[in-house]
Structure formats: C-alpha cells, structure tokens
mmCIF file of C-alpha atoms in Angstrom:
data_model
loop_
_atom_site.group_PDB
_atom_site.id
_atom_site.type_symbol
_atom_site.label_atom_id
_atom_site.label_comp_id
_atom_site.label_asym_id
_atom_site.label_seq_id
_atom_site.Cartn_x
_atom_site.Cartn_y
_atom_site.Cartn_z
ATOM 1 C CA UNK S 686 -26.918 10.123 -156.644
ATOM 2 C CA UNK S 687 -24.493 8.920 -159.298
ATOM 3 C CA UNK S 688 -23.248 5.365 -158.886
ATOM 4 C CA UNK S 689 -19.546 5.336 -157.864
ATOM 5 C CA UNK S 690 -17.189 4.557 -160.694
ATOM 6 C CA UNK S 691 -15.923 0.974 -160.915
ATOM 7 C CA UNK S 692 -12.435 2.133 -159.911
ATOM 8 C CA UNK S 693 -13.842 3.607 -156.676
ATOM 9 C CA UNK S 694 -15.499 0.261 -155.895
ATOM 10 C CA UNK S 695 -12.233 -1.588 -156.452
ATOM 11 C CA UNK S 696 -10.265 0.866 -154.336
ATOM 12 C CA UNK S 697 -12.791 0.432 -151.481
ATOM 13 C CA UNK S 698 -12.623 -3.374 -151.791
ATOM 14 C CA UNK S 699 -8.820 -3.283 -151.690
ATOM 15 C CA UNK S 700 -8.920 -1.131 -148.551
ATOM 16 C CA UNK S 701 -11.399 -3.459 -146.843
ATOM 17 C CA UNK S 702 -9.367 -6.548 -147.719
ATOM 18 C CA UNK S 703 -6.189 -4.713 -146.678
ATOM 19 C CA UNK S 704 -7.725 -3.921 -143.289
ATOM 20 C CA UNK S 705 -8.302 -7.648 -142.710
ATOM 21 C CA UNK S 706 -4.768 -8.522 -143.821
ATOM 22 C CA UNK S 707 -3.077 -5.836 -141.709
ATOM 23 C CA UNK S 708 -5.189 -6.689 -138.653
ATOM 24 C CA UNK S 709 -4.436 -10.406 -138.705
ATOM 25 C CA UNK S 710 -0.992 -10.571 -140.324
ATOM 26 C CA UNK S 711 0.572 -7.174 -139.678
ATOM 27 C CA UNK S 712 2.214 -4.835 -142.184
ATOM 28 C CA UNK S 713 5.214 -7.006 -143.010
ATOM 29 C CA UNK S 714 3.118 -10.182 -142.991
ATOM 30 C CA UNK S 715 0.601 -8.846 -145.528
ATOM 31 C CA UNK S 716 1.496 -9.260 -149.177
ATOM 32 C CA UNK S 717 -0.008 -6.892 -151.727
ATOM 33 C CA UNK S 718 -0.408 -9.806 -154.141
ATOM 34 C CA UNK S 719 -2.463 -11.723 -151.611
ATOM 35 C CA UNK S 720 -4.822 -8.717 -151.154
ATOM 36 C CA UNK S 721 -5.125 -8.241 -154.933
ATOM 37 C CA UNK S 722 -5.836 -11.955 -155.441
ATOM 38 C CA UNK S 723 -8.653 -11.892 -152.885
ATOM 39 C CA UNK S 724 -10.298 -8.919 -154.591
ATOM 40 C CA UNK S 725 -9.580 -10.353 -158.035
ATOM 41 C CA UNK S 726 -7.460 -7.477 -159.291
ATOM 42 C CA UNK S 727 -4.400 -8.126 -161.509
ATOM 43 C CA UNK S 728 -1.095 -7.308 -159.835
ATOM 44 C CA UNK S 729 -0.062 -4.708 -162.365
ATOM 45 C CA UNK S 730 -3.044 -2.482 -161.628
ATOM 46 C CA UNK S 731 -2.285 -1.904 -157.915
ATOM 47 C CA UNK S 732 -0.497 1.317 -158.784
ATOM 48 C CA UNK S 733 -3.638 2.623 -160.463
ATOM 49 C CA UNK S 734 -5.055 2.885 -156.952
ATOM 50 C CA UNK S 735 -2.102 3.487 -154.616
ATOM 51 C CA UNK S 736 1.417 4.889 -154.950
ATOM 52 C CA UNK S 737 2.997 2.279 -152.671
ATOM 53 C CA UNK S 738 2.312 -0.288 -149.953
ATOM 54 C CA UNK S 739 2.834 2.547 -147.474
ATOM 55 C CA UNK S 740 0.158 4.751 -149.063
ATOM 56 C CA UNK S 741 -2.134 1.709 -149.193
ATOM 57 C CA UNK S 742 -1.649 1.130 -145.447
ATOM 58 C CA UNK S 743 -2.244 4.849 -144.884
ATOM 59 C CA UNK S 744 -5.613 4.580 -146.644
ATOM 60 C CA UNK S 745 -6.456 1.483 -144.551
ATOM 61 C CA UNK S 746 -5.679 3.342 -141.294
ATOM 62 C CA UNK S 747 -7.832 6.335 -142.352
ATOM 63 C CA UNK S 748 -10.666 3.963 -143.287
ATOM 64 C CA UNK S 749 -10.355 2.194 -139.917
ATOM 65 C CA UNK S 750 -10.460 5.529 -138.104
ATOM 66 C CA UNK S 751 -13.689 6.511 -139.894
ATOM 67 C CA UNK S 752 -15.210 3.113 -138.970
ATOM 68 C CA UNK S 753 -14.382 3.704 -135.291
ATOM 69 C CA UNK S 754 -15.991 7.165 -135.462
ATOM 70 C CA UNK S 755 -19.092 5.672 -137.100
ATOM 71 C CA UNK S 756 -19.309 2.830 -134.519
ATOM 72 C CA UNK S 757 -18.992 5.359 -131.723
ATOM 73 C CA UNK S 758 -21.789 7.513 -133.196
ATOM 74 C CA UNK S 759 -24.007 4.426 -133.717
ATOM 75 C CA UNK S 760 -23.541 3.311 -130.102
ATOM 76 C CA UNK S 761 -24.962 6.631 -128.905
ATOM 77 C CA UNK S 762 -27.949 6.569 -131.246
ATOM 78 C CA UNK S 763 -30.972 5.826 -129.086
ATOM 79 C CA UNK S 764 -28.882 5.401 -125.907
ATOM 80 C CA UNK S 765 -30.661 6.935 -122.881
ATOM 81 C CA UNK S 766 -27.429 8.617 -121.697
ATOM 82 C CA UNK S 767 -23.769 9.022 -122.649
ATOM 83 C CA UNK S 768 -22.398 6.397 -120.234
ATOM 84 C CA UNK S 769 -24.840 3.809 -121.597
ATOM 85 C CA UNK S 770 -23.746 4.738 -125.128
ATOM 86 C CA UNK S 771 -20.108 4.263 -124.148
ATOM 87 C CA UNK S 772 -20.860 0.873 -122.595
ATOM 88 C CA UNK S 773 -22.674 -0.152 -125.790
ATOM 89 C CA UNK S 774 -19.669 0.891 -127.870
ATOM 90 C CA UNK S 775 -17.304 -1.297 -125.833
ATOM 91 C CA UNK S 776 -19.863 -4.141 -125.677
ATOM 92 C CA UNK S 777 -19.990 -4.173 -129.494
ATOM 93 C CA UNK S 778 -16.180 -4.259 -129.715
ATOM 94 C CA UNK S 779 -16.113 -7.085 -127.155
ATOM 95 C CA UNK S 780 -18.778 -9.071 -129.055
ATOM 96 C CA UNK S 781 -16.708 -8.710 -132.245
ATOM 97 C CA UNK S 782 -13.595 -10.013 -130.458
ATOM 98 C CA UNK S 783 -15.524 -12.995 -129.059
ATOM 99 C CA UNK S 784 -17.003 -13.723 -132.518
ATOM 100 C CA UNK S 785 -13.437 -13.779 -133.919
ATOM 101 C CA UNK S 786 -12.299 -16.098 -131.118
ATOM 102 C CA UNK S 787 -10.069 -13.363 -129.625
ATOM 103 C CA UNK S 788 -7.909 -13.048 -132.745
ATOM 104 C CA UNK S 789 -7.123 -9.813 -134.571
ATOM 105 C CA UNK S 790 -7.427 -7.252 -131.810
ATOM 106 C CA UNK S 791 -7.032 -3.587 -132.730
ATOM 107 C CA UNK S 792 -5.465 -2.409 -135.980
ATOM 108 C CA UNK S 793 -4.073 0.800 -134.458
ATOM 109 C CA UNK S 794 -2.243 -1.007 -131.665
ATOM 110 C CA UNK S 795 -1.023 -3.863 -133.838
ATOM 111 C CA UNK S 796 0.458 -1.484 -136.391
ATOM 112 C CA UNK S 797 1.641 0.940 -133.690
ATOM 113 C CA UNK S 798 3.619 -1.887 -132.121
ATOM 114 C CA UNK S 799 4.976 -3.310 -135.357
ATOM 115 C CA UNK S 800 5.760 -0.281 -137.493
ATOM 116 C CA UNK S 801 8.959 1.658 -137.149
ATOM 117 C CA UNK S 802 10.470 4.184 -139.491
ATOM 118 C CA UNK S 803 7.446 5.320 -141.495
ATOM 119 C CA UNK S 804 6.541 8.881 -140.544
ATOM 120 C CA UNK S 805 3.515 8.717 -142.863
ATOM 121 C CA UNK S 806 2.026 5.728 -141.056
ATOM 122 C CA UNK S 807 3.076 6.912 -137.593
ATOM 123 C CA UNK S 808 1.239 10.218 -138.014
ATOM 124 C CA UNK S 809 -1.807 8.425 -139.461
ATOM 125 C CA UNK S 810 -1.909 6.130 -136.405
ATOM 126 C CA UNK S 811 -1.449 9.100 -134.093
ATOM 127 C CA UNK S 812 -4.334 10.971 -135.778
ATOM 128 C CA UNK S 813 -6.576 7.875 -135.629
ATOM 129 C CA UNK S 814 -5.931 7.387 -131.909
ATOM 130 C CA UNK S 815 -6.462 11.114 -131.203
ATOM 131 C CA UNK S 816 -9.790 11.150 -133.100
ATOM 132 C CA UNK S 817 -10.984 8.114 -131.117
ATOM 133 C CA UNK S 818 -9.798 9.633 -127.852
ATOM 134 C CA UNK S 819 -11.560 12.921 -128.641
ATOM 135 C CA UNK S 820 -14.822 11.070 -129.368
ATOM 136 C CA UNK S 821 -14.630 9.148 -126.078
ATOM 137 C CA UNK S 822 -13.618 12.289 -124.159
ATOM 138 C CA UNK S 823 -16.698 14.048 -125.571
ATOM 139 C CA UNK S 824 -18.916 11.203 -124.361
ATOM 140 C CA UNK S 825 -17.289 11.283 -120.922
ATOM 141 C CA UNK S 826 -17.774 15.053 -120.747
ATOM 142 C CA UNK S 827 -21.488 14.581 -121.465
ATOM 143 C CA UNK S 828 -21.613 11.809 -118.846
ATOM 144 C CA UNK S 829 -20.008 14.197 -116.361
ATOM 145 C CA UNK S 830 -22.747 16.757 -117.082
ATOM 146 C CA UNK S 831 -25.352 13.989 -116.702
ATOM 147 C CA UNK S 832 -23.880 13.045 -113.328
ATOM 148 C CA UNK S 833 -22.891 9.459 -114.235
ATOM 149 C CA UNK S 834 -19.105 10.107 -114.312
ATOM 150 C CA UNK S 835 -17.102 12.021 -111.711
ATOM 151 C CA UNK S 836 -16.621 15.633 -112.740
ATOM 152 C CA UNK S 837 -13.510 16.447 -110.680
ATOM 153 C CA UNK S 838 -11.123 14.935 -113.262
ATOM 154 C CA UNK S 839 -10.535 16.135 -116.817
ATOM 155 C CA UNK S 840 -12.558 14.164 -119.394
ATOM 156 C CA UNK S 841 -9.535 13.965 -121.734
ATOM 157 C CA UNK S 842 -7.403 12.463 -118.946
ATOM 158 C CA UNK S 843 -10.135 9.915 -118.208
ATOM 159 C CA UNK S 844 -10.462 9.076 -121.920
ATOM 160 C CA UNK S 845 -6.681 8.592 -122.204
ATOM 161 C CA UNK S 846 -6.660 6.222 -119.241
ATOM 162 C CA UNK S 847 -9.719 4.332 -120.463
ATOM 163 C CA UNK S 848 -8.437 3.815 -124.013
ATOM 164 C CA UNK S 849 -4.860 3.004 -123.036
ATOM 165 C CA UNK S 850 -6.100 0.474 -120.462
ATOM 166 C CA UNK S 851 -8.537 -0.923 -123.021
ATOM 167 C CA UNK S 852 -5.794 -1.365 -125.622
ATOM 168 C CA UNK S 853 -3.502 -3.084 -123.130
ATOM 169 C CA UNK S 854 -6.431 -5.310 -122.189
ATOM 170 C CA UNK S 855 -7.026 -6.105 -125.882
ATOM 171 C CA UNK S 856 -3.442 -7.362 -126.202
ATOM 172 C CA UNK S 857 -3.912 -9.543 -123.109
ATOM 173 C CA UNK S 858 -7.214 -10.801 -124.504
ATOM 174 C CA UNK S 859 -5.324 -11.864 -127.646
ATOM 175 C CA UNK S 860 -2.473 -13.635 -125.878
ATOM 176 C CA UNK S 861 -4.649 -15.178 -123.130
ATOM 177 C CA UNK S 862 -7.600 -15.943 -125.446
ATOM 178 C CA UNK S 863 -10.173 -14.715 -122.946
ATOM 179 C CA UNK S 864 -12.606 -11.837 -122.630
ATOM 180 C CA UNK S 865 -11.729 -11.340 -118.946
ATOM 181 C CA UNK S 866 -9.185 -8.472 -119.328
ATOM 182 C CA UNK S 867 -11.755 -6.410 -121.283
ATOM 183 C CA UNK S 868 -14.510 -6.938 -118.692
ATOM 184 C CA UNK S 869 -12.128 -6.218 -115.824
ATOM 185 C CA UNK S 870 -10.848 -3.020 -117.456
ATOM 186 C CA UNK S 871 -14.367 -1.602 -117.856
ATOM 187 C CA UNK S 872 -15.490 -2.686 -114.356
ATOM 188 C CA UNK S 873 -12.391 -1.198 -112.711
ATOM 189 C CA UNK S 874 -12.688 2.146 -114.496
ATOM 190 C CA UNK S 875 -16.343 2.792 -115.424
ATOM 191 C CA UNK S 876 -17.820 1.103 -112.325
ATOM 192 C CA UNK S 877 -15.265 2.299 -109.804
ATOM 193 C CA UNK S 878 -12.620 4.946 -110.543
ATOM 194 C CA UNK S 879 -14.850 7.022 -112.854
ATOM 195 C CA UNK S 880 -17.903 6.896 -110.557
ATOM 196 C CA UNK S 881 -19.117 10.258 -109.213
ATOM 197 C CA UNK F 218 33.200 -21.919 -112.743
ATOM 198 C CA UNK F 219 33.717 -23.444 -116.158
ATOM 199 C CA UNK F 220 33.665 -21.029 -119.063
ATOM 200 C CA UNK F 221 30.498 -21.528 -121.173
ATOM 201 C CA UNK F 222 31.088 -23.453 -124.354
ATOM 202 C CA UNK F 223 31.473 -21.405 -127.531
ATOM 203 C CA UNK F 224 28.120 -22.706 -128.812
ATOM 204 C CA UNK F 225 26.376 -21.336 -125.686
ATOM 205 C CA UNK F 226 27.959 -17.920 -126.334
ATOM 206 C CA UNK F 227 26.741 -17.928 -129.926
ATOM 207 C CA UNK F 228 23.237 -18.998 -128.930
ATOM 208 C CA UNK F 229 23.090 -16.154 -126.370
ATOM 209 C CA UNK F 230 24.354 -13.643 -128.964
ATOM 210 C CA UNK F 231 21.733 -14.793 -131.474
ATOM 211 C CA UNK F 232 18.996 -14.381 -128.863
ATOM 212 C CA UNK F 233 20.186 -10.881 -127.948
ATOM 213 C CA UNK F 234 20.376 -9.828 -131.594
ATOM 214 C CA UNK F 235 16.995 -11.483 -132.220
ATOM 215 C CA UNK F 236 15.451 -9.482 -129.372
ATOM 216 C CA UNK F 237 16.584 -6.248 -131.062
ATOM 217 C CA UNK F 238 15.270 -7.390 -134.458
ATOM 218 C CA UNK F 239 11.881 -8.538 -133.134
ATOM 219 C CA UNK F 240 11.446 -5.387 -131.037
ATOM 220 C CA UNK F 241 12.129 -2.956 -133.869
ATOM 221 C CA UNK F 242 11.005 -4.885 -136.957
ATOM 222 C CA UNK F 243 8.488 -7.426 -135.678
ATOM 223 C CA UNK F 244 8.387 -11.156 -136.320
ATOM 224 C CA UNK F 245 7.637 -11.014 -140.033
ATOM 225 C CA UNK F 246 9.993 -8.071 -140.557
ATOM 226 C CA UNK F 247 12.988 -9.841 -138.984
ATOM 227 C CA UNK F 248 15.023 -12.069 -141.262
ATOM 228 C CA UNK F 249 17.036 -14.907 -139.739
ATOM 229 C CA UNK F 250 19.836 -14.166 -142.216
ATOM 230 C CA UNK F 251 20.059 -10.571 -141.003
ATOM 231 C CA UNK F 252 20.379 -11.763 -137.365
ATOM 232 C CA UNK F 253 23.020 -14.357 -138.319
ATOM 233 C CA UNK F 254 24.974 -11.771 -140.322
ATOM 234 C CA UNK F 255 25.085 -9.363 -137.374
ATOM 235 C CA UNK F 256 26.430 -12.065 -135.067
ATOM 236 C CA UNK F 257 28.756 -13.388 -137.782
ATOM 237 C CA UNK F 258 27.340 -16.891 -137.934
ATOM 238 C CA UNK F 259 27.023 -18.715 -141.284
ATOM 239 C CA UNK F 260 23.445 -19.269 -142.407
ATOM 240 C CA UNK F 261 23.695 -23.041 -142.470
ATOM 241 C CA UNK F 262 24.474 -23.285 -138.768
ATOM 242 C CA UNK F 263 21.253 -21.635 -137.495
ATOM 243 C CA UNK F 264 19.675 -25.058 -137.059
ATOM 244 C CA UNK F 265 22.508 -26.084 -134.733
ATOM 245 C CA UNK F 266 20.964 -23.669 -132.254
ATOM 246 C CA UNK F 267 17.227 -23.544 -133.008
ATOM 247 C CA UNK F 268 14.682 -25.840 -134.682
ATOM 248 C CA UNK F 269 12.880 -23.037 -136.498
ATOM 249 C CA UNK F 270 12.261 -19.277 -136.568
ATOM 250 C CA UNK F 271 9.337 -19.967 -134.212
ATOM 251 C CA UNK F 272 11.530 -21.730 -131.631
ATOM 252 C CA UNK F 273 14.073 -18.897 -131.997
ATOM 253 C CA UNK F 274 11.362 -16.317 -131.236
ATOM 254 C CA UNK F 275 10.229 -18.477 -128.310
ATOM 255 C CA UNK F 276 13.752 -18.348 -126.850
ATOM 256 C CA UNK F 277 13.827 -14.548 -127.375
ATOM 257 C CA UNK F 278 10.510 -14.122 -125.505
ATOM 258 C CA UNK F 279 11.754 -16.279 -122.586
ATOM 259 C CA UNK F 280 14.998 -14.276 -122.485
ATOM 260 C CA UNK F 281 13.023 -11.014 -122.494
ATOM 261 C CA UNK F 282 10.832 -12.272 -119.646
ATOM 262 C CA UNK F 283 13.893 -13.095 -117.522
ATOM 263 C CA UNK F 284 15.305 -9.609 -118.228
ATOM 264 C CA UNK F 285 12.066 -8.021 -117.008
ATOM 265 C CA UNK F 286 12.189 -10.135 -113.829
ATOM 266 C CA UNK F 287 15.821 -9.108 -113.271
ATOM 267 C CA UNK F 288 15.076 -5.404 -113.874
ATOM 268 C CA UNK F 289 12.175 -5.595 -111.448
ATOM 269 C CA UNK F 290 14.380 -7.212 -108.782
ATOM 270 C CA UNK F 291 17.133 -4.627 -109.373
ATOM 271 C CA UNK F 292 14.708 -1.714 -108.987
ATOM 272 C CA UNK F 293 13.811 -2.952 -105.496
ATOM 273 C CA UNK F 294 17.414 -3.442 -104.390
ATOM 274 C CA UNK F 295 18.154 -0.639 -101.957
ATOM 275 C CA UNK F 296 14.724 0.990 -102.418
ATOM 276 C CA UNK F 297 13.370 2.288 -99.088
ATOM 277 C CA UNK F 298 9.913 0.821 -99.804
ATOM 278 C CA UNK F 299 8.015 -1.180 -102.431
ATOM 279 C CA UNK F 300 6.241 1.786 -104.047
ATOM 280 C CA UNK F 301 9.581 3.576 -104.512
ATOM 281 C CA UNK F 302 10.981 0.380 -106.036
ATOM 282 C CA UNK F 303 8.064 0.220 -108.438
ATOM 283 C CA UNK F 304 8.518 3.867 -109.427
ATOM 284 C CA UNK F 305 12.229 3.189 -110.048
ATOM 285 C CA UNK F 306 11.348 0.237 -112.271
ATOM 286 C CA UNK F 307 9.050 2.356 -114.461
ATOM 287 C CA UNK F 308 11.507 5.284 -114.401
ATOM 288 C CA UNK F 309 14.216 2.976 -115.813
ATOM 289 C CA UNK F 310 11.875 1.751 -118.560
ATOM 290 C CA UNK F 311 10.951 5.355 -119.368
ATOM 291 C CA UNK F 312 14.598 6.428 -119.493
ATOM 292 C CA UNK F 313 15.305 3.561 -121.928
ATOM 293 C CA UNK F 314 12.428 4.655 -124.181
ATOM 294 C CA UNK F 315 13.663 8.268 -124.150
ATOM 295 C CA UNK F 316 17.228 7.116 -124.929
ATOM 296 C CA UNK F 317 15.853 5.201 -127.951
ATOM 297 C CA UNK F 318 13.891 8.262 -129.069
ATOM 298 C CA UNK F 319 10.543 6.517 -128.339
ATOM 299 C CA UNK F 320 11.139 3.702 -130.821
ATOM 300 C CA UNK F 321 10.886 0.004 -130.067
ATOM 301 C CA UNK F 322 8.424 -0.061 -127.209
ATOM 302 C CA UNK F 323 7.661 -3.390 -125.551
ATOM 303 C CA UNK F 324 8.496 -6.742 -127.155
ATOM 304 C CA UNK F 325 5.538 -8.543 -125.527
ATOM 305 C CA UNK F 326 2.961 -6.069 -126.823
ATOM 306 C CA UNK F 327 4.526 -5.708 -130.263
ATOM 307 C CA UNK F 328 4.568 -9.472 -130.801
ATOM 308 C CA UNK F 329 1.193 -9.918 -129.067
ATOM 309 C CA UNK F 330 -0.320 -7.494 -131.561
ATOM 310 C CA UNK F 331 1.424 -8.877 -134.615
ATOM 311 C CA UNK F 332 1.440 -12.639 -134.106
ATOM 312 C CA UNK F 333 -1.499 -14.806 -134.948
ATOM 313 C CA UNK F 334 -1.682 -18.552 -135.330
ATOM 314 C CA UNK F 335 1.355 -19.690 -133.332
ATOM 315 C CA UNK F 336 0.209 -21.398 -130.143
ATOM 316 C CA UNK F 337 3.856 -21.785 -129.077
ATOM 317 C CA UNK F 338 4.511 -18.051 -129.196
ATOM 318 C CA UNK F 339 1.090 -17.089 -127.845
ATOM 319 C CA UNK F 340 1.591 -19.185 -124.709
ATOM 320 C CA UNK F 341 5.159 -17.850 -124.293
ATOM 321 C CA UNK F 342 3.827 -14.265 -124.468
ATOM 322 C CA UNK F 343 1.029 -15.121 -122.040
ATOM 323 C CA UNK F 344 3.518 -16.635 -119.561
ATOM 324 C CA UNK F 345 5.849 -13.621 -119.891
ATOM 325 C CA UNK F 346 3.023 -11.163 -119.205
ATOM 326 C CA UNK F 347 1.763 -13.263 -116.257
ATOM 327 C CA UNK F 348 5.245 -13.441 -114.693
ATOM 328 C CA UNK F 349 5.610 -9.661 -114.994
ATOM 329 C CA UNK F 350 2.121 -9.092 -113.590
ATOM 330 C CA UNK F 351 2.834 -11.426 -110.656
ATOM 331 C CA UNK F 352 6.041 -9.538 -109.859
ATOM 332 C CA UNK F 353 4.263 -6.181 -109.910
ATOM 333 C CA UNK F 354 1.321 -7.573 -107.909
ATOM 334 C CA UNK F 355 3.788 -8.793 -105.264
ATOM 335 C CA UNK F 356 5.295 -5.296 -105.052
ATOM 336 C CA UNK F 357 1.845 -3.706 -104.781
ATOM 337 C CA UNK F 358 0.903 -6.196 -102.027
ATOM 338 C CA UNK F 359 4.000 -5.156 -100.067
ATOM 339 C CA UNK F 360 3.136 -1.491 -100.693
ATOM 340 C CA UNK F 361 -0.357 -2.170 -99.345
ATOM 341 C CA UNK F 362 1.166 -3.650 -96.174
ATOM 342 C CA UNK F 363 3.482 -0.609 -95.946
ATOM 343 C CA UNK F 364 0.481 1.728 -96.252
ATOM 344 C CA UNK F 365 1.544 3.455 -99.491
ATOM 345 C CA UNK F 366 -1.112 1.789 -101.709
ATOM 346 C CA UNK F 367 -4.807 1.401 -100.889
ATOM 347 C CA UNK F 368 -5.529 -2.007 -99.375
ATOM 348 C CA UNK F 369 -9.241 -2.279 -100.215
ATOM 349 C CA UNK F 370 -8.585 -3.497 -103.783
ATOM 350 C CA UNK F 371 -6.920 -6.742 -104.812
ATOM 351 C CA UNK F 372 -3.213 -6.302 -105.652
ATOM 352 C CA UNK F 373 -3.559 -8.533 -108.731
ATOM 353 C CA UNK F 374 -6.412 -6.364 -110.050
ATOM 354 C CA UNK F 375 -4.328 -3.235 -109.479
ATOM 355 C CA UNK F 376 -1.318 -4.827 -111.196
ATOM 356 C CA UNK F 377 -3.483 -5.803 -114.202
ATOM 357 C CA UNK F 378 -4.798 -2.268 -114.536
ATOM 358 C CA UNK F 379 -1.350 -0.714 -114.084
ATOM 359 C CA UNK F 380 0.380 -2.933 -116.656
ATOM 360 C CA UNK F 381 -2.407 -2.836 -119.230
ATOM 361 C CA UNK F 382 -2.568 0.974 -118.940
ATOM 362 C CA UNK F 383 1.215 1.134 -119.137
ATOM 363 C CA UNK F 384 1.306 -0.987 -122.286
ATOM 364 C CA UNK F 385 -1.393 1.105 -123.951
ATOM 365 C CA UNK F 386 0.583 4.195 -122.970
ATOM 366 C CA UNK F 387 3.755 2.648 -124.484
ATOM 367 C CA UNK F 388 1.983 2.272 -127.828
ATOM 368 C CA UNK F 389 0.840 5.908 -127.666
ATOM 369 C CA UNK F 390 4.357 6.961 -126.711
ATOM 370 C CA UNK F 391 5.580 5.218 -129.882
ATOM 371 C CA UNK F 392 3.024 6.718 -132.252
ATOM 372 C CA UNK F 393 3.056 10.195 -130.665
ATOM 373 C CA UNK F 394 6.835 10.222 -130.010
ATOM 374 C CA UNK F 395 6.454 11.668 -126.522
ATOM 375 C CA UNK F 396 6.966 10.521 -122.954
ATOM 376 C CA UNK F 397 3.718 12.177 -121.830
ATOM 377 C CA UNK F 398 1.419 9.094 -121.930
ATOM 378 C CA UNK F 399 3.832 7.175 -119.654
ATOM 379 C CA UNK F 400 4.041 10.001 -117.102
ATOM 380 C CA UNK F 401 0.277 10.534 -117.175
ATOM 381 C CA UNK F 402 -0.422 6.815 -116.697
ATOM 382 C CA UNK F 403 1.759 6.617 -113.571
ATOM 383 C CA UNK F 404 0.434 9.907 -112.131
ATOM 384 C CA UNK F 405 -3.191 8.915 -112.684
ATOM 385 C CA UNK F 406 -2.805 5.472 -111.110
ATOM 386 C CA UNK F 407 0.058 5.534 -108.569
ATOM 387 C CA UNK F 408 -0.571 9.134 -107.410
ATOM 388 C CA UNK F 409 -4.363 9.042 -107.441
ATOM 389 C CA UNK F 410 -6.413 5.862 -107.890
ATOM 390 C CA UNK F 411 -3.989 3.618 -105.965
ATOM 391 C CA UNK F 412 -3.499 6.057 -103.071
ATOM 392 C CA UNK F 413 -4.632 4.830 -99.639
#
C-alpha cells in the first residue's frame, strides 16, 4: 500500500490536535494558531488543509464519530454476548474519563451545548449522535435476541434513553469530578430497567 | 420597601444579559464588552460590579439556579399533586425551548461541557445541579407518598436519572432541532419506569 502523502499526515495530525483542543477548550476557546503551533505547521498553510475554522471543526467531528464507531466495534470483538460488549464499551469510556481526572467529557455534547448558528456543525453533530445511537441500538437488539435485555421495548428507544442518560451523567461527572454518575446510570438502566 | 440603589439595578441587568450571552454563545464566546454595550454601561465600570469575568459568570450561574428553584416552586403552586407539578415544570421548559426554536438549551450543561480549569465555576455548576436535583427528588418523594410514582426506588436515584436523561435529551433537541427527545424522555421515565 502506498504511503500516505505528507499533506495527508499533516491533515490527520491537525484533526487529532483539534479534537483535543475542542474537547477541552470548546470551539470558541480553541485557537487555530495554537493547534498549528502544536503540530508545527506555519499559520499561513492552514488553508491548504481546510477552508475555515468551521470546516476544520466539521472534520474533527467526523473523525470523532469514526473513532466512536471503531471503539464500539472493538468492544464487541471477542465479547461472549452483546450486553457484555456494551458494558465493555462503557467501561473503556469510563476508564478514559478516570485517566483524564474527569476532565474533557464528550466532544459531541460539549460542542452541542456550546455551538449555535452553524448549520454545518449542527448537522455533523446530529449525524455523529445518530450513528452512535444506531450502533448501540443494534447491540441492544442483539441482546434482546440473546435474552439479556427486555424485548418488549423498542431497541432504538432504549438506546436513546441510555445514551441521553449517559451524556447527562458525563456532564455531572465533569462538574462533580466523580465517576459515580456514570456507574449509577449503567446500574439503573442495564441492571434494572432494561432487564428481561 | 426602599427602592434598590441604581448600582443594584445595573448589576441585575448585567447578570440577566450575561445569562443570555452565556446560554447562546458560551463562556469563551461571550465578550464582556458586548454585555456592557447591551445594558448601556461604559466598559471601565464593569469592575465596579464584578472582580473578573469568572466572578461575573459565577453570579450568572447562581442567578440561573435561583430561577430554576423559583420555576420549580411555581409549577407546584395550584397543582393537584406532585407528579402533575413536575410535569408542568418540564412542560414550561419545553414550551420555552420551542419558543426559542430549540436554541440555547440549558446553561448548566452548556457551561459544564465547555468550561475546564475554573474551580470557582465548576463548584457553582455542581451546586446548581445539586439544588435542582434536590428539588426534583423532593417532588418525586411526595409523588411516591401520593402513590403516583413507584416507592421501591430511592427518590434521589430517580431524580438523578430523570435530570441526566433530560439534559442529554436537551442536547439532542438542540442538535436535531426537534422537541421529540424531550417528550420521549418524559414518556419513557414518568409514564413507564417510574410508574408504581
């Protein structure tokens, strides 16, 4: 396979550094210059890679969405059943939050809360959430067939409740600096409401 | 009662204008000058009212928290029972979101997602969420005694789940521009999981 061109490498590095900036400092709190400096790219060349800060953020959101899809797929690899895979997925997210001392949280929610007025970014966030929700709904549907999740409620409805509760719990984790909301959310739903 | 001093009026106006700015544009996206201009206060006099942008945002969060407490109390005034009061509270929030065409969302979540590194603002957000949660838990406890909410689960746990799900649904409402996540959240919890 041909080695990616240098410009592709730089674009990928800018997106990865941008994801860190947007996660921790938000859209308005992230300066393009600061991202370029970290990657070691001169300011003038930003527009070789992106049309605008908005299109840069769009690329970051799409990259984040693909990472979530990949993490979800990895959690199911080798898992004995779908519910175990789902628990592994959330356990990995939780471990990452603990490792970062409860800072950062979720890019989709942080930007969803902060951004107003950009249709481009709003639809990118909407698509990212929907893709995640569809992946989790698929896992819940399999778990329903396997008999580990109640089958009398729609898997998409359960996935919506699970992810919306999880995201609210992530915000509380950030402002309370504790893992407790995440653990409670999963116990309340996976171990109680979702039980067959 | 003595009329408030002019400086108290100005401080209150700055806080109200600041709440709008922070809700729609976030902390980093809100300029102090823009808030001062809207209220008609010269830039130099900001520090007569607040020590810093951080202490200004702190005052806005405390003001927002008191508004939530007041709205919660108002929803219960004249309500035939606690569960009806709680439904009225969420119906009022929903109506406000619809009136604003699904923009804005919730100040606590938006700032909770965006802010990092300010212990002052983090603890103010944590206290605001806790006060809201305690109010809702109190209502759910009354509803349990009235027989409209299941009594086998702790009211605080139910309030945590309800508010975290609600806040996740508010973010989805913002990025999907639809009231559906809010309605689904309340139906799923109040009409199903929380039923006696």
